[in-house]
Amino acid sequence: VSQGAESQSVDGGTAAAQPAVSECPVPLHERTTVMLRNLPNDYSRDMLLDLLDQEGFKGSYDFIYLPQDFKRHAGLGYAFVNLINHEEAMRFREHFGGFNKWRFSSQKICEAAWGAPLQGLEQHIFRYKNSPLMHPEVPDEFKPLLFKDGVRINFPDPTKRIRPPRMKLSATQAAGASAGAGGEENSAPEEASEA
């Protein structure tokens, strides 16, 4: 499975699914994007940024994306972090593989794997600059971020019209809607995948 199978995916994933690993076409010695899995779901993007900085990685990453459930305002348990070079990415993977010193009590043990299929800052910028996640109606806390020398910078302007994300109905809600019960929208936006 690839990152395209992510849960809050505007590309059609489900809120319960996590992306699985796929082969990465980028040679190992050039990889800079790490996928963190088994993050506490209550971690916000800001909490994750604080954690990365407190653990000695401030200024070492240039992209971060923590997919979240729009309605619950909760993380989906994984994130993508692009480091500024391969050496920092290796240090990052080593540090966060097996990490369990969360801000609050959690049994989760972090896994750090190479991101796939996207690797490198340019691929992430290309993937997200025209994404519905970047639409003005989407709150900032749900958007991927770019950094330069540890300071947040703006995403490049989109090259085409950005559509607002569509919300998908959960299976239960869709069944209720088709039965005339008028199901409520699921909290998973249809766009946020890596692929």
PDB file of N, CA and C in Angstrom, residues 1-68:
ATOM      1  N   VAL A   1       0.859  -1.173   0.000  1.00  0.00           N
ATOM      2  CA  VAL A   1       0.000   0.000   0.000  1.00  0.00           C
ATOM      3  C   VAL A   1       0.895   1.222   0.000  1.00  0.00           C
ATOM      4  N   SER A   2       0.450   2.306  -0.568  1.00  0.00           N
ATOM      5  CA  SER A   2       1.261   3.515  -0.632  1.00  0.00           C
ATOM      6  C   SER A   2       0.667   4.602   0.213  1.00  0.00           C
ATOM      7  N   GLN A   3       1.364   5.735   0.285  1.00  0.00           N
ATOM      8  CA  GLN A   3       0.855   6.861   1.035  1.00  0.00           C
ATOM      9  C   GLN A   3      -0.440   7.354   0.418  1.00  0.00           C
ATOM     10  N   GLY A   4      -0.742   6.993  -0.796  1.00  0.00           N
ATOM     11  CA  GLY A   4      -1.986   7.381  -1.433  1.00  0.00           C
ATOM     12  C   GLY A   4      -3.190   6.761  -0.762  1.00  0.00           C
ATOM     13  N   ALA A   5      -2.991   5.801   0.125  1.00  0.00           N
ATOM     14  CA  ALA A   5      -4.088   5.142   0.817  1.00  0.00           C
ATOM     15  C   ALA A   5      -4.359   5.778   2.163  1.00  0.00           C
ATOM     16  N   GLU A   6      -3.837   6.971   2.398  1.00  0.00           N
ATOM     17  CA  GLU A   6      -4.008   7.624   3.689  1.00  0.00           C
ATOM     18  C   GLU A   6      -5.457   7.868   4.006  1.00  0.00           C
ATOM     19  N   SER A   7      -5.736   7.915   5.303  1.00  0.00           N
ATOM     20  CA  SER A   7      -7.085   8.002   5.764  1.00  0.00           C
ATOM     21  C   SER A   7      -7.807   9.287   5.458  1.00  0.00           C
ATOM     22  N   GLN A   8      -7.276  10.436   5.799  1.00  0.00           N
ATOM     23  CA  GLN A   8      -8.040  11.632   5.597  1.00  0.00           C
ATOM     24  C   GLN A   8      -7.883  12.106   4.173  1.00  0.00           C
ATOM     25  N   SER A   9      -7.639  11.188   3.355  1.00  0.00           N
ATOM     26  CA  SER A   9      -7.305  11.454   1.986  1.00  0.00           C
ATOM     27  C   SER A   9      -8.456  12.042   1.189  1.00  0.00           C
ATOM     28  N   VAL A  10      -8.186  13.148   0.559  1.00  0.00           N
ATOM     29  CA  VAL A  10      -9.136  13.740  -0.359  1.00  0.00           C
ATOM     30  C   VAL A  10      -9.157  12.874  -1.612  1.00  0.00           C
ATOM     31  N   ASP A  11      -8.201  11.959  -1.681  1.00  0.00           N
ATOM     32  CA  ASP A  11      -8.155  11.050  -2.810  1.00  0.00           C
ATOM     33  C   ASP A  11      -9.023   9.823  -2.571  1.00  0.00           C
ATOM     34  N   GLY A  12      -9.672   9.730  -1.423  1.00  0.00           N
ATOM     35  CA  GLY A  12     -10.638   8.681  -1.215  1.00  0.00           C
ATOM     36  C   GLY A  12     -10.321   7.681  -0.142  1.00  0.00           C
ATOM     37  N   GLY A  13      -9.354   7.914   0.759  1.00  0.00           N
ATOM     38  CA  GLY A  13      -9.082   6.975   1.842  1.00  0.00           C
ATOM     39  C   GLY A  13     -10.181   7.029   2.889  1.00  0.00           C
ATOM     40  N   THR A  14     -10.104   6.152   3.881  1.00  0.00           N
ATOM     41  CA  THR A  14     -11.090   6.164   4.955  1.00  0.00           C
ATOM     42  C   THR A  14     -10.440   6.627   6.232  1.00  0.00           C
ATOM     43  N   ALA A  15     -11.226   7.151   7.134  1.00  0.00           N
ATOM     44  CA  ALA A  15     -10.685   7.750   8.351  1.00  0.00           C
ATOM     45  C   ALA A  15      -9.969   6.754   9.236  1.00  0.00           C
ATOM     46  N   ALA A  16     -10.232   5.477   9.127  1.00  0.00           N
ATOM     47  CA  ALA A  16      -9.603   4.493   9.998  1.00  0.00           C
ATOM     48  C   ALA A  16      -8.301   3.944   9.421  1.00  0.00           C
ATOM     49  N   ALA A  17      -8.074   4.121   8.132  1.00  0.00           N
ATOM     50  CA  ALA A  17      -6.916   3.510   7.490  1.00  0.00           C
ATOM     51  C   ALA A  17      -5.659   4.340   7.707  1.00  0.00           C
ATOM     52  N   GLN A  18      -4.524   3.651   7.779  1.00  0.00           N
ATOM     53  CA  GLN A  18      -3.229   4.317   7.789  1.00  0.00           C
ATOM     54  C   GLN A  18      -2.523   3.931   6.504  1.00  0.00           C
ATOM     55  N   PRO A  19      -1.639   4.793   6.037  1.00  0.00           N
ATOM     56  CA  PRO A  19      -0.906   4.419   4.836  1.00  0.00           C
ATOM     57  C   PRO A  19       0.030   3.267   5.155  1.00  0.00           C
ATOM     58  N   ALA A  20       0.248   2.451   4.196  1.00  0.00           N
ATOM     59  CA  ALA A  20       1.189   1.360   4.372  1.00  0.00           C
ATOM     60  C   ALA A  20       2.432   1.675   3.553  1.00  0.00           C
ATOM     61  N   VAL A  21       3.428   0.848   3.709  1.00  0.00           N
ATOM     62  CA  VAL A  21       4.706   1.098   3.068  1.00  0.00           C
ATOM     63  C   VAL A  21       4.680   0.599   1.629  1.00  0.00           C
ATOM     64  N   SER A  22       5.273   1.347   0.738  1.00  0.00           N
ATOM     65  CA  SER A  22       5.476   0.893  -0.630  1.00  0.00           C
ATOM     66  C   SER A  22       6.941   1.102  -0.966  1.00  0.00           C
ATOM     67  N   GLU A  23       7.347   0.542  -2.065  1.00  0.00           N
ATOM     68  CA  GLU A  23       8.728   0.712  -2.483  1.00  0.00           C
ATOM     69  C   GLU A  23       8.967   2.156  -2.877  1.00  0.00           C
ATOM     70  N   CYS A  24      10.134   2.639  -2.556  1.00  0.00           N
ATOM     71  CA  CYS A  24      10.505   4.013  -2.867  1.00  0.00           C
ATOM     72  C   CYS A  24      11.496   4.001  -4.024  1.00  0.00           C
ATOM     73  N   PRO A  25      11.207   4.769  -5.083  1.00  0.00           N
ATOM     74  CA  PRO A  25      12.113   4.780  -6.232  1.00  0.00           C
ATOM     75  C   PRO A  25      13.409   5.568  -6.000  1.00  0.00           C
ATOM     76  N   VAL A  26      13.481   6.357  -4.941  1.00  0.00           N
ATOM     77  CA  VAL A  26      14.664   7.169  -4.667  1.00  0.00           C
ATOM     78  C   VAL A  26      15.736   6.299  -4.004  1.00  0.00           C
ATOM     79  N   PRO A  27      16.977   6.373  -4.481  1.00  0.00           N
ATOM     80  CA  PRO A  27      18.047   5.576  -3.858  1.00  0.00           C
ATOM     81  C   PRO A  27      18.177   5.898  -2.369  1.00  0.00           C
ATOM     82  N   LEU A  28      18.509   4.891  -1.583  1.00  0.00           N
ATOM     83  CA  LEU A  28      18.602   5.027  -0.136  1.00  0.00           C
ATOM     84  C   LEU A  28      19.468   6.219   0.280  1.00  0.00           C
ATOM     85  N   HIS A  29      20.606   6.412  -0.326  1.00  0.00           N
ATOM     86  CA  HIS A  29      21.536   7.471   0.080  1.00  0.00           C
ATOM     87  C   HIS A  29      21.043   8.883  -0.250  1.00  0.00           C
ATOM     88  N   GLU A  30      19.897   8.989  -0.962  1.00  0.00           N
ATOM     89  CA  GLU A  30      19.323  10.296  -1.298  1.00  0.00           C
ATOM     90  C   GLU A  30      18.031  10.586  -0.531  1.00  0.00           C
ATOM     91  N   ARG A  31      17.559   9.650   0.263  1.00  0.00           N
ATOM     92  CA  ARG A  31      16.265   9.820   0.931  1.00  0.00           C
ATOM     93  C   ARG A  31      16.342  10.818   2.083  1.00  0.00           C
ATOM     94  N   THR A  32      15.292  11.641   2.167  1.00  0.00           N
ATOM     95  CA  THR A  32      15.206  12.641   3.225  1.00  0.00           C
ATOM     96  C   THR A  32      13.853  12.670   3.919  1.00  0.00           C
ATOM     97  N   THR A  33      12.844  12.012   3.360  1.00  0.00           N
ATOM     98  CA  THR A  33      11.503  12.038   3.946  1.00  0.00           C
ATOM     99  C   THR A  33      11.272  10.810   4.812  1.00  0.00           C
ATOM    100  N   VAL A  34      10.850  11.074   6.048  1.00  0.00           N
ATOM    101  CA  VAL A  34      10.577  10.004   7.014  1.00  0.00           C
ATOM    102  C   VAL A  34       9.094  10.035   7.367  1.00  0.00           C
ATOM    103  N   MET A  35       8.511   8.847   7.424  1.00  0.00           N
ATOM    104  CA  MET A  35       7.132   8.707   7.887  1.00  0.00           C
ATOM    105  C   MET A  35       7.181   8.196   9.325  1.00  0.00           C
ATOM    106  N   LEU A  36       6.571   8.964  10.218  1.00  0.00           N
ATOM    107  CA  LEU A  36       6.455   8.533  11.609  1.00  0.00           C
ATOM    108  C   LEU A  36       5.100   7.864  11.777  1.00  0.00           C
ATOM    109  N   ARG A  37       5.100   6.666  12.336  1.00  0.00           N
ATOM    110  CA  ARG A  37       3.859   5.935  12.601  1.00  0.00           C
ATOM    111  C   ARG A  37       3.708   5.729  14.105  1.00  0.00           C
ATOM    112  N   ASN A  38       2.474   5.441  14.501  1.00  0.00           N
ATOM    113  CA  ASN A  38       2.138   5.175  15.906  1.00  0.00           C
ATOM    114  C   ASN A  38       2.326   6.412  16.775  1.00  0.00           C
ATOM    115  N   LEU A  39       1.999   7.561  16.214  1.00  0.00           N
ATOM    116  CA  LEU A  39       1.972   8.777  17.022  1.00  0.00           C
ATOM    117  C   LEU A  39       0.673   8.779  17.825  1.00  0.00           C
ATOM    118  N   PRO A  40       0.683   9.323  19.032  1.00  0.00           N
ATOM    119  CA  PRO A  40      -0.588   9.436  19.763  1.00  0.00           C
ATOM    120  C   PRO A  40      -1.580  10.262  18.944  1.00  0.00           C
ATOM    121  N   ASN A  41      -2.801   9.779  18.839  1.00  0.00           N
ATOM    122  CA  ASN A  41      -3.808  10.463  18.034  1.00  0.00           C
ATOM    123  C   ASN A  41      -4.140  11.848  18.576  1.00  0.00           C
ATOM    124  N   ASP A  42      -3.907  12.075  19.848  1.00  0.00           N
ATOM    125  CA  ASP A  42      -4.198  13.381  20.432  1.00  0.00           C
ATOM    126  C   ASP A  42      -3.096  14.402  20.165  1.00  0.00           C
ATOM    127  N   TYR A  43      -2.035  14.003  19.502  1.00  0.00           N
ATOM    128  CA  TYR A  43      -0.975  14.950  19.174  1.00  0.00           C
ATOM    129  C   TYR A  43      -1.451  15.864  18.049  1.00  0.00           C
ATOM    130  N   SER A  44      -1.332  17.157  18.280  1.00  0.00           N
ATOM    131  CA  SER A  44      -1.632  18.135  17.242  1.00  0.00           C
ATOM    132  C   SER A  44      -0.356  18.395  16.446  1.00  0.00           C
ATOM    133  N   ARG A  45      -0.509  19.121  15.354  1.00  0.00           N
ATOM    134  CA  ARG A  45       0.659  19.477  14.562  1.00  0.00           C
ATOM    135  C   ARG A  45       1.634  20.308  15.392  1.00  0.00           C
ATOM    136  N   ASP A  46       1.102  21.256  16.180  1.00  0.00           N
ATOM    137  CA  ASP A  46       1.972  22.088  17.014  1.00  0.00           C
ATOM    138  C   ASP A  46       2.689  21.269  18.078  1.00  0.00           C
ATOM    139  N   MET A  47       2.008  20.286  18.647  1.00  0.00           N
ATOM    140  CA  MET A  47       2.658  19.420  19.634  1.00  0.00           C
ATOM    141  C   MET A  47       3.783  18.628  18.978  1.00  0.00           C
ATOM    142  N   LEU A  48       3.544  18.155  17.765  1.00  0.00           N
ATOM    143  CA  LEU A  48       4.582  17.407  17.056  1.00  0.00           C
ATOM    144  C   LEU A  48       5.776  18.313  16.748  1.00  0.00           C
ATOM    145  N   LEU A  49       5.512  19.537  16.300  1.00  0.00           N
ATOM    146  CA  LEU A  49       6.601  20.477  16.041  1.00  0.00           C
ATOM    147  C   LEU A  49       7.412  20.738  17.316  1.00  0.00           C
ATOM    148  N   ASP A  50       6.723  20.945  18.441  1.00  0.00           N
ATOM    149  CA  ASP A  50       7.418  21.148  19.718  1.00  0.00           C
ATOM    150  C   ASP A  50       8.284  19.944  20.058  1.00  0.00           C
ATOM    151  N   LEU A  51       7.746  18.748  19.849  1.00  0.00           N
ATOM    152  CA  LEU A  51       8.492  17.525  20.140  1.00  0.00           C
ATOM    153  C   LEU A  51       9.760  17.449  19.283  1.00  0.00           C
ATOM    154  N   LEU A  52       9.610  17.690  17.984  1.00  0.00           N
ATOM    155  CA  LEU A  52      10.772  17.618  17.095  1.00  0.00           C
ATOM    156  C   LEU A  52      11.855  18.604  17.533  1.00  0.00           C
ATOM    157  N   ASP A  53      11.436  19.816  17.890  1.00  0.00           N
ATOM    158  CA  ASP A  53      12.401  20.830  18.318  1.00  0.00           C
ATOM    159  C   ASP A  53      13.050  20.456  19.652  1.00  0.00           C
ATOM    160  N   GLN A  54      12.247  19.984  20.601  1.00  0.00           N
ATOM    161  CA  GLN A  54      12.770  19.597  21.920  1.00  0.00           C
ATOM    162  C   GLN A  54      13.724  18.416  21.830  1.00  0.00           C
ATOM    163  N   GLU A  55      13.520  17.569  20.838  1.00  0.00           N
ATOM    164  CA  GLU A  55      14.372  16.385  20.676  1.00  0.00           C
ATOM    165  C   GLU A  55      15.612  16.682  19.834  1.00  0.00           C
ATOM    166  N   GLY A  56      15.863  17.957  19.539  1.00  0.00           N
ATOM    167  CA  GLY A  56      17.109  18.339  18.873  1.00  0.00           C
ATOM    168  C   GLY A  56      17.057  18.448  17.363  1.00  0.00           C
ATOM    169  N   PHE A  57      15.867  18.603  16.778  1.00  0.00           N
ATOM    170  CA  PHE A  57      15.760  18.660  15.325  1.00  0.00           C
ATOM    171  C   PHE A  57      15.314  20.019  14.786  1.00  0.00           C
ATOM    172  N   LYS A  58      15.280  21.043  15.625  1.00  0.00           N
ATOM    173  CA  LYS A  58      14.916  22.387  15.144  1.00  0.00           C
ATOM    174  C   LYS A  58      15.921  22.806  14.066  1.00  0.00           C
ATOM    175  N   GLY A  59      15.399  23.252  12.937  1.00  0.00           N
ATOM    176  CA  GLY A  59      16.247  23.646  11.818  1.00  0.00           C
ATOM    177  C   GLY A  59      16.683  22.488  10.948  1.00  0.00           C
ATOM    178  N   SER A  60      16.327  21.262  11.322  1.00  0.00           N
ATOM    179  CA  SER A  60      16.744  20.079  10.558  1.00  0.00           C
ATOM    180  C   SER A  60      15.668  19.575   9.599  1.00  0.00           C
ATOM    181  N   TYR A  61      14.469  20.128   9.691  1.00  0.00           N
ATOM    182  CA  TYR A  61      13.391  19.706   8.797  1.00  0.00           C
ATOM    183  C   TYR A  61      12.889  20.920   8.023  1.00  0.00           C
ATOM    184  N   ASP A  62      12.380  20.632   6.812  1.00  0.00           N
ATOM    185  CA  ASP A  62      11.859  21.707   5.973  1.00  0.00           C
ATOM    186  C   ASP A  62      10.419  21.488   5.541  1.00  0.00           C
ATOM    187  N   PHE A  63       9.848  20.346   5.908  1.00  0.00           N
ATOM    188  CA  PHE A  63       8.452  20.036   5.575  1.00  0.00           C
ATOM    189  C   PHE A  63       7.906  19.127   6.660  1.00  0.00           C
ATOM    190  N   ILE A  64       6.657  19.375   7.049  1.00  0.00           N
ATOM    191  CA  ILE A  64       5.970  18.488   7.983  1.00  0.00           C
ATOM    192  C   ILE A  64       4.499  18.459   7.629  1.00  0.00           C
ATOM    193  N   TYR A  65       3.928  17.261   7.700  1.00  0.00           N
ATOM    194  CA  TYR A  65       2.491  17.112   7.480  1.00  0.00           C
ATOM    195  C   TYR A  65       1.965  16.045   8.431  1.00  0.00           C
ATOM    196  N   LEU A  66       1.021  16.437   9.271  1.00  0.00           N
ATOM    197  CA  LEU A  66       0.348  15.535  10.205  1.00  0.00           C
ATOM    198  C   LEU A  66      -1.105  15.435   9.777  1.00  0.00           C
ATOM    199  N   PRO A  67      -1.479  14.383   9.041  1.00  0.00           N
ATOM    200  CA  PRO A  67      -2.889  14.238   8.650  1.00  0.00           C
ATOM    201  C   PRO A  67      -3.780  14.181   9.887  1.00  0.00           C
ATOM    202  N   GLN A  68      -4.925  14.870   9.803  1.00  0.00           N
ATOM    203  CA  GLN A  68      -5.834  14.942  10.936  1.00  0.00           C
ATOM    204  C   GLN A  68      -7.276  14.734  10.496  1.00  0.00           C
TER     205      GLN A  68
END
